[in-house]
Amino acid sequence: MNVLVVFASKHGSTQQVANAIATALRRDDVTVQLRPAAHAREPLRDWDLIILGGALYSGRWHRDAHRFLRRHRRELENVPVAVFGMGPRTDDEDAWRRSRAQLDRALAKRAWLSQVAVTVFGGVDPPRRARGDRVRRDLRDWDVIERWAASVLSTVARR
Ligand SMILES: Cc1cc2nc3c(=O)[nH]c(=O)nc-3n(C[C@H](O)[C@H](O)[C@H](O)COP(=O)(O)O)c2cc1C
């Protein structure tokens, strides 16, 4: 299976998640390419699955993720796409629900997308310049991320 993992990241945490997904898929003998959304400009051909992840900022999904979907709309209509957003930095239900609602709102404009999975992963505080600041919060759960990648793969393999 050929999988393209595309990410839209500002401070790198979404890129790290995309990287972990690519690594997990490769362990399953999947051929994976990993690209920043802003550089994924060539026509999309021969992908069995595309995984698109983007950070949420101020209620909006990263614009490179939106641009990727706009730019490739025609080609994406027939490819299964799994989507993830990043992410709440406090582990409470409201924060998770808010982030999920933001991602759902972003995707509502893309009814044509063949979504096979949509999820939100925990986020990470941006790097701080000032010393002595409190510890960066990191709500990423790498087991959850790997399990999600595996479940997406089996969903697509069953189709
Ligand atoms: C200024 C700012 C605004 C943010 N707004 C949101 C938001 O509206 N919804 C959300 O789920 N996460 C929000 N986040 C959390 C980011 O999505 C999280 O930090 C993520 O890990 C950033 O990804 P990146 O490191 O790939 O840029 C915000 C973070 C910052 C610093």
Coordinates of N, CA and C and ligand atoms in Angstrom, one line a residue:
M1 N 0.8 -1.2 0.0 CA 0.0 0.0 0.0 C 0.9 1.3 0.0
N2 N 0.4 2.3 -0.7 CA 1.2 3.5 -0.8 C 0.4 4.6 0.0
V3 N 1.1 5.2 0.9 CA 0.4 6.2 1.8 C 1.2 7.5 1.8
L4 N 0.5 8.6 1.6 CA 1.1 9.9 1.7 C 0.6 10.6 3.0
V5 N 1.6 11.0 3.8 CA 1.3 11.7 5.0 C 1.7 13.1 4.8
V6 N 0.7 14.0 5.0 CA 0.9 15.4 4.8 C 0.6 16.2 6.1
F7 N 1.4 17.2 6.4 CA 1.2 17.9 7.6 C 1.3 19.4 7.4
A8 N 0.5 20.1 8.3 CA 0.5 21.6 8.3 C 0.8 22.0 9.8
S9 N 2.0 22.4 10.0 CA 2.5 22.6 11.3 C 3.2 24.0 11.4
K10 N 3.0 24.6 12.6 CA 3.7 25.9 12.8 C 5.0 25.7 13.6
H11 N 4.8 25.1 14.8 CA 5.9 24.9 15.7 C 6.5 23.5 15.7
G12 N 6.0 22.6 14.9 CA 6.7 21.3 14.8 C 6.0 20.2 15.4
S13 N 5.1 20.4 16.3 CA 4.5 19.2 17.0 C 3.6 18.4 16.1
T14 N 2.9 19.0 15.2 CA 2.1 18.3 14.2 C 3.0 17.5 13.3
Q15 N 4.1 18.1 12.9 CA 5.1 17.4 12.1 C 5.6 16.1 12.8
Q16 N 5.9 16.3 14.1 CA 6.4 15.1 14.8 C 5.3 14.0 14.9
V17 N 4.0 14.4 15.0 CA 3.0 13.4 15.0 C 2.9 12.7 13.6
A18 N 3.0 13.5 12.5 CA 3.0 12.9 11.2 C 4.2 12.0 11.0
N19 N 5.3 12.3 11.6 CA 6.5 11.5 11.5 C 6.3 10.2 12.2
A20 N 5.7 10.2 13.4 CA 5.4 9.0 14.2 C 4.4 8.1 13.4
I21 N 3.4 8.7 12.7 CA 2.5 7.9 12.0 C 3.2 7.2 10.8
A22 N 4.1 8.0 10.1 CA 4.8 7.4 9.0 C 5.7 6.3 9.5
T23 N 6.3 6.5 10.6 CA 7.2 5.4 11.1 C 6.4 4.2 11.5
A24 N 5.2 4.4 12.1 CA 4.4 3.2 12.5 C 3.9 2.5 11.3
L25 N 3.5 3.2 10.2 CA 3.1 2.6 9.0 C 4.2 1.8 8.3
R26 N 5.4 2.4 8.3 CA 6.5 1.7 7.7 C 6.8 0.3 8.4
R27 N 6.6 0.3 9.7 CA 6.8 -1.0 10.4 C 5.8 -2.0 9.9
D28 N 4.7 -1.6 9.3 CA 3.7 -2.5 8.8 C 3.9 -2.7 7.3
D29 N 5.1 -2.5 6.8 CA 5.5 -2.7 5.4 C 4.7 -1.8 4.4
V30 N 4.3 -0.7 4.9 CA 3.6 0.2 4.0 C 4.7 1.2 3.4
T31 N 4.5 1.6 2.1 CA 5.4 2.6 1.6 C 4.8 3.9 1.9
V32 N 5.6 4.7 2.6 CA 5.1 6.0 3.0 C 5.9 7.2 2.6
Q33 N 5.3 8.2 2.1 CA 6.0 9.5 1.9 C 5.4 10.6 2.8
L34 N 6.3 11.4 3.3 CA 5.9 12.4 4.3 C 6.2 13.8 3.7
R35 N 5.2 14.7 3.7 CA 5.4 16.0 3.1 C 4.8 17.1 3.9
P36 N 5.4 18.3 3.9 CA 4.7 19.4 4.5 C 3.6 19.8 3.5
A37 N 2.4 20.2 3.9 CA 1.3 20.5 3.0 C 1.7 21.6 2.0
A38 N 2.5 22.6 2.5 CA 2.8 23.7 1.6 C 3.6 23.3 0.4
H39 N 4.3 22.1 0.6 CA 5.2 21.7 -0.5 C 4.6 20.5 -1.3
A40 N 3.5 20.1 -0.9 CA 2.9 18.9 -1.6 C 2.1 19.4 -2.8
R41 N 2.8 19.9 -3.8 CA 2.1 20.6 -4.9 C 2.0 19.7 -6.2
E42 N 2.8 18.7 -6.3 CA 2.7 17.9 -7.5 C 1.3 17.1 -7.5
P43 N 0.9 16.7 -8.7 CA -0.4 16.0 -8.8 C -0.3 14.7 -7.9
L44 N -1.4 14.4 -7.3 CA -1.5 13.2 -6.4 C -1.9 12.0 -7.2
R45 N -0.9 11.1 -7.3 CA -1.3 9.9 -8.1 C -0.9 8.6 -7.3
D46 N -1.7 7.6 -7.5 CA -1.3 6.3 -7.0 C -1.2 6.1 -5.5
W47 N -1.9 7.0 -4.8 CA -1.9 6.9 -3.4 C -3.1 6.0 -3.0
D48 N -2.9 5.1 -2.1 CA -4.1 4.3 -1.6 C -4.8 5.0 -0.4
L49 N -4.0 5.9 0.2 CA -4.5 6.6 1.4 C -3.7 7.8 1.5
I50 N -4.4 8.9 1.9 CA -3.7 10.1 2.3 C -4.1 10.5 3.7
I51 N -3.1 10.8 4.5 CA -3.3 11.2 5.9 C -2.9 12.7 6.0
L52 N -3.9 13.5 6.4 CA -3.6 14.9 6.4 C -3.8 15.4 7.8
G53 N -2.8 16.0 8.4 CA -2.8 16.5 9.7 C -2.5 18.0 9.8
G54 N -3.2 18.7 10.6 CA -3.0 20.1 10.7 C -3.2 20.6 12.1
A55 N -2.4 21.6 12.5 CA -2.7 22.2 13.9 C -3.9 23.2 13.8
L56 N -4.6 23.3 14.9 CA -5.6 24.2 15.1 C -5.1 25.5 15.8
Y57 N -5.4 26.6 15.3 CA -4.9 27.9 15.9 C -6.1 28.8 15.9
S58 N -6.4 29.3 17.1 CA -7.5 30.3 17.2 C -8.8 29.8 16.5
G59 N -9.1 28.6 16.7 CA -10.4 28.0 16.2 C -10.3 27.6 14.7
R60 N -9.2 27.8 14.1 CA -9.1 27.5 12.7 C -8.0 26.4 12.4
W61 N -8.3 25.6 11.4 CA -7.3 24.6 11.0 C -6.3 25.3 10.2
H62 N -5.0 24.9 10.3 CA -3.9 25.5 9.7 C -4.2 25.7 8.2
R63 N -3.9 26.9 7.7 CA -4.3 27.2 6.3 C -3.6 26.4 5.3
D64 N -2.5 25.8 5.6 CA -1.8 25.0 4.6 C -2.6 23.7 4.4
A65 N -3.3 23.2 5.4 CA -4.1 22.0 5.3 C -5.3 22.4 4.4
H66 N -5.9 23.5 4.6 CA -7.0 24.0 3.7 C -6.6 24.1 2.3
R67 N -5.4 24.7 2.1 CA -4.9 24.9 0.8 C -4.6 23.6 0.1
F68 N -4.1 22.7 0.8 CA -3.8 21.4 0.2 C -5.2 20.8 -0.3
L69 N -6.2 20.8 0.5 CA -7.5 20.3 0.1 C -8.0 21.0 -1.1
R70 N -7.9 22.3 -1.1 CA -8.4 23.1 -2.3 C -7.6 22.8 -3.5
R71 N -6.3 22.8 -3.4 CA -5.4 22.6 -4.5 C -5.6 21.2 -5.2
H72 N -5.9 20.2 -4.4 CA -6.0 18.9 -4.9 C -7.4 18.3 -5.0
R73 N -8.4 19.1 -4.9 CA -9.8 18.7 -4.8 C -10.1 17.6 -5.8
R74 N -9.8 17.8 -7.1 CA -10.2 16.9 -8.1 C -9.6 15.5 -7.8
E75 N -8.2 15.5 -7.5 CA -7.6 14.2 -7.3 C -8.0 13.5 -6.1
L76 N -8.4 14.3 -5.1 CA -8.7 13.7 -3.8 C -10.1 13.1 -3.7
E77 N -10.9 13.4 -4.7 CA -12.3 13.0 -4.7 C -12.4 11.4 -4.7
N78 N -11.4 10.8 -5.2 CA -11.4 9.3 -5.3 C -10.4 8.6 -4.4
V79 N -9.8 9.3 -3.5 CA -8.8 8.7 -2.6 C -9.3 8.8 -1.2
P80 N -9.2 7.7 -0.4 CA -9.5 7.8 1.0 C -8.6 8.7 1.7
V81 N -9.2 9.5 2.5 CA -8.4 10.5 3.3 C -8.7 10.4 4.8
A82 N -7.6 10.3 5.6 CA -7.8 10.3 7.0 C -7.2 11.6 7.6
V83 N -8.0 12.2 8.5 CA -7.6 13.6 8.9 C -7.4 13.6 10.4
F84 N -6.4 14.4 10.8 CA -6.3 14.7 12.2 C -6.0 16.2 12.5
G85 N -6.4 16.6 13.6 CA -6.1 18.0 14.0 C -5.4 18.0 15.4
M86 N -4.7 19.1 15.7 CA -3.9 19.2 16.9 C -4.3 20.6 17.5
G87 N -4.4 20.8 18.7 CA -4.9 20.0 19.6 C -5.0 20.7 21.0
P88 N -5.9 20.2 21.8 CA -6.1 20.7 23.1 C -4.8 20.6 24.0
R89 N -4.6 21.5 24.8 CA -3.5 21.5 25.7 C -3.9 21.3 27.2
T90 N -5.2 21.3 27.4 CA -5.6 20.9 28.8 C -6.5 19.7 28.6
D91 N -6.3 18.8 29.5 CA -7.0 17.5 29.4 C -8.4 17.5 30.0
D92 N -9.2 18.4 29.5 CA -10.6 18.3 30.0 C -11.6 18.2 28.8
E93 N -12.7 17.6 29.2 CA -13.7 17.3 28.1 C -14.0 18.4 27.2
D94 N -14.2 19.6 27.8 CA -14.6 20.8 27.0 C -13.5 21.2 26.0
A95 N -12.3 21.1 26.4 CA -11.2 21.4 25.5 C -11.2 20.5 24.3
W96 N -11.4 19.2 24.6 CA -11.4 18.2 23.5 C -12.5 18.4 22.6
R97 N -13.7 18.7 23.2 CA -14.9 18.9 22.4 C -14.8 20.1 21.5
R98 N -14.2 21.2 22.1 CA -14.0 22.4 21.4 C -13.1 22.2 20.2
S99 N -12.0 21.5 20.4 CA -11.1 21.3 19.3 C -11.7 20.4 18.2
R100 N -12.4 19.4 18.6 CA -13.1 18.5 17.7 C -14.1 19.3 16.8
A101 N -14.9 20.2 17.5 CA -15.9 21.0 16.8 C -15.2 22.0 15.8
Q102 N -14.0 22.5 16.2 CA -13.3 23.3 15.3 C -12.8 22.6 14.0
L103 N -12.4 21.3 14.2 CA -12.0 20.5 13.1 C -13.2 20.2 12.2
D104 N -14.2 19.8 12.9 CA -15.5 19.4 12.1 C -16.0 20.6 11.3
R105 N -15.9 21.8 11.9 CA -16.3 23.0 11.2 C -15.4 23.2 9.9
A106 N -14.1 23.0 10.1 CA -13.2 23.2 9.0 C -13.5 22.1 7.9
L107 N -13.9 20.9 8.3 CA -14.2 19.9 7.3 C -15.6 20.0 6.7
A108 N -16.4 20.7 7.3 CA -17.8 20.8 6.8 C -17.9 21.4 5.4
K109 N -16.9 22.2 5.1 CA -16.8 22.8 3.8 C -16.4 21.8 2.7
R110 N -15.9 20.6 3.2 CA -15.3 19.6 2.2 C -16.2 18.4 2.2
A111 N -17.4 18.5 1.9 CA -18.4 17.4 1.9 C -17.9 16.3 0.9
W112 N -17.2 16.8 -0.1 CA -16.8 15.9 -1.2 C -15.7 14.9 -0.8
L113 N -15.0 15.2 0.4 CA -13.9 14.4 0.8 C -14.3 13.0 1.2
S114 N -13.5 12.0 0.8 CA -13.8 10.6 1.2 C -13.1 10.3 2.5
Q115 N -13.7 10.9 3.6 CA -13.0 10.7 4.9 C -13.2 9.3 5.4
V116 N -12.1 8.7 5.8 CA -12.2 7.4 6.4 C -12.0 7.5 7.9
A117 N -11.5 8.6 8.4 CA -11.3 8.8 9.8 C -11.0 10.2 10.1
V118 N -11.5 10.7 11.2 CA -11.2 12.1 11.6 C -10.9 12.0 13.1
T119 N -9.9 12.7 13.6 CA -9.6 12.7 15.0 C -8.8 13.9 15.4
V120 N -8.8 14.1 16.7 CA -8.0 15.2 17.3 C -7.0 14.6 18.2
F121 N -5.7 15.0 18.1 CA -4.7 14.6 19.1 C -4.4 15.7 20.0
G122 N -3.9 15.4 21.2 CA -3.5 16.4 22.1 C -2.4 17.3 21.5
G123 N -2.4 18.6 22.0 CA -1.4 19.5 21.4 C -0.3 19.8 22.4
V124 N 0.6 20.6 21.9 CA 1.8 21.0 22.7 C 1.9 22.5 22.7
D125 N 2.4 23.0 23.9 CA 2.6 24.4 23.9 C 3.7 24.8 23.0
P126 N 3.6 26.0 22.4 CA 4.8 26.4 21.5 C 6.0 26.6 22.4
P127 N 7.2 26.6 21.7 CA 8.4 26.9 22.5 C 8.4 28.2 23.1
R128 N 8.9 28.3 24.3 CA 8.9 29.6 25.0 C 10.2 30.3 24.9
R129 N 10.2 31.6 24.8 CA 11.5 32.3 24.7 C 12.1 32.5 26.1
A130 N 11.1 32.9 27.0 CA 11.6 33.3 28.3 C 12.1 32.1 29.1
R131 N 13.2 32.2 29.8 CA 13.6 31.2 30.7 C 12.8 31.1 31.9
G132 N 12.8 30.0 32.6 CA 12.1 29.9 33.9 C 10.6 29.8 33.8
D133 N 10.1 29.8 32.5 CA 8.7 29.7 32.4 C 8.3 28.3 32.7
R134 N 6.9 28.1 32.9 CA 6.5 26.7 33.3 C 6.8 25.7 32.2
V135 N 6.7 24.5 32.5 CA 7.0 23.4 31.6 C 6.0 23.4 30.5
R136 N 6.5 23.1 29.3 CA 5.6 23.0 28.1 C 4.7 21.9 28.3
R137 N 3.4 22.1 28.1 CA 2.4 21.0 28.1 C 2.5 20.3 26.8
D138 N 2.4 19.0 27.0 CA 2.4 18.1 25.8 C 1.4 17.0 26.0
L139 N 0.2 17.1 25.3 CA -0.8 16.1 25.5 C -0.8 15.0 24.5
R140 N 0.2 14.9 23.7 CA 0.3 13.8 22.7 C 0.4 12.5 23.4
D141 N -0.4 11.6 23.0 CA -0.3 10.2 23.5 C 0.1 9.3 22.3
W142 N 1.4 8.9 22.4 CA 2.0 8.2 21.2 C 1.3 6.9 20.9
D143 N 0.9 6.2 22.0 CA 0.2 4.9 21.8 C -1.1 5.2 21.0
V144 N -1.9 6.2 21.5 CA -3.1 6.5 20.8 C -2.9 6.8 19.3
I145 N -1.8 7.6 19.1 CA -1.5 8.0 17.7 C -1.2 6.8 16.8
E146 N -0.4 5.9 17.4 CA 0.0 4.7 16.6 C -1.2 3.8 16.4
R147 N -2.0 3.7 17.4 CA -3.2 2.8 17.2 C -4.2 3.4 16.2
W148 N -4.3 4.7 16.2 CA -5.1 5.4 15.2 C -4.6 5.1 13.8
A149 N -3.3 5.2 13.6 CA -2.7 4.9 12.3 C -3.0 3.5 11.8
A150 N -2.8 2.5 12.8 CA -3.1 1.1 12.5 C -4.6 0.9 12.1
S151 N -5.5 1.6 12.8 CA -6.9 1.4 12.5 C -7.3 2.0 11.2
V152 N -6.7 3.1 10.9 CA -6.9 3.7 9.5 C -6.5 2.8 8.4
L153 N -5.3 2.2 8.6 CA -4.8 1.3 7.7 C -5.7 0.1 7.5
S154 N -6.2 -0.5 8.6 CA -7.1 -1.7 8.4 C -8.4 -1.3 7.8
T155 N -8.9 -0.1 8.1 CA -10.2 0.4 7.5 C -10.0 0.4 5.9
V156 N -8.9 1.0 5.5 CA -8.7 1.1 4.1 C -8.4 -0.2 3.4
A157 N -7.7 -1.1 4.1 CA -7.4 -2.4 3.5 C -8.7 -3.2 3.4
R158 N -9.7 -3.0 4.2 CA -10.9 -3.8 4.1 C -11.8 -3.3 3.0
R159 N -11.6 -2.1 2.5 CA -12.5 -1.5 1.5 C -12.5 -2.2 0.2
Ligands
LIG1 C1 -1.9 31.0 20.0 C2 -2.4 29.6 20.0 C3 -3.7 29.4 19.7 C4 -4.2 28.0 19.7 N1 -5.5 27.8 19.3 C5 -6.0 26.6 19.4 C6 -7.3 26.3 19.1 O1 -8.1 27.2 18.7 N2 -7.8 25.0 19.1 C7 -6.9 24.0 19.4 O2 -7.4 22.8 19.5 N3 -5.6 24.2 19.7 C8 -5.1 25.5 19.7 N4 -3.8 25.7 20.0 C9 -2.9 24.5 20.3 C10 -2.1 24.1 19.1 O3 -3.0 23.5 18.1 C11 -1.1 23.2 19.6 O4 -0.1 24.0 20.2 C12 -0.4 22.4 18.5 O5 0.3 21.3 19.1 C13 0.5 23.2 17.6 O6 0.9 22.5 16.5 P1 2.3 22.9 15.8 O7 3.4 22.7 16.9 O8 2.4 21.8 14.7 O9 2.2 24.2 15.3 C14 -3.3 27.0 20.0 C15 -2.0 27.2 20.3 C16 -1.5 28.5 20.3 C17 -0.1 28.8 20.7

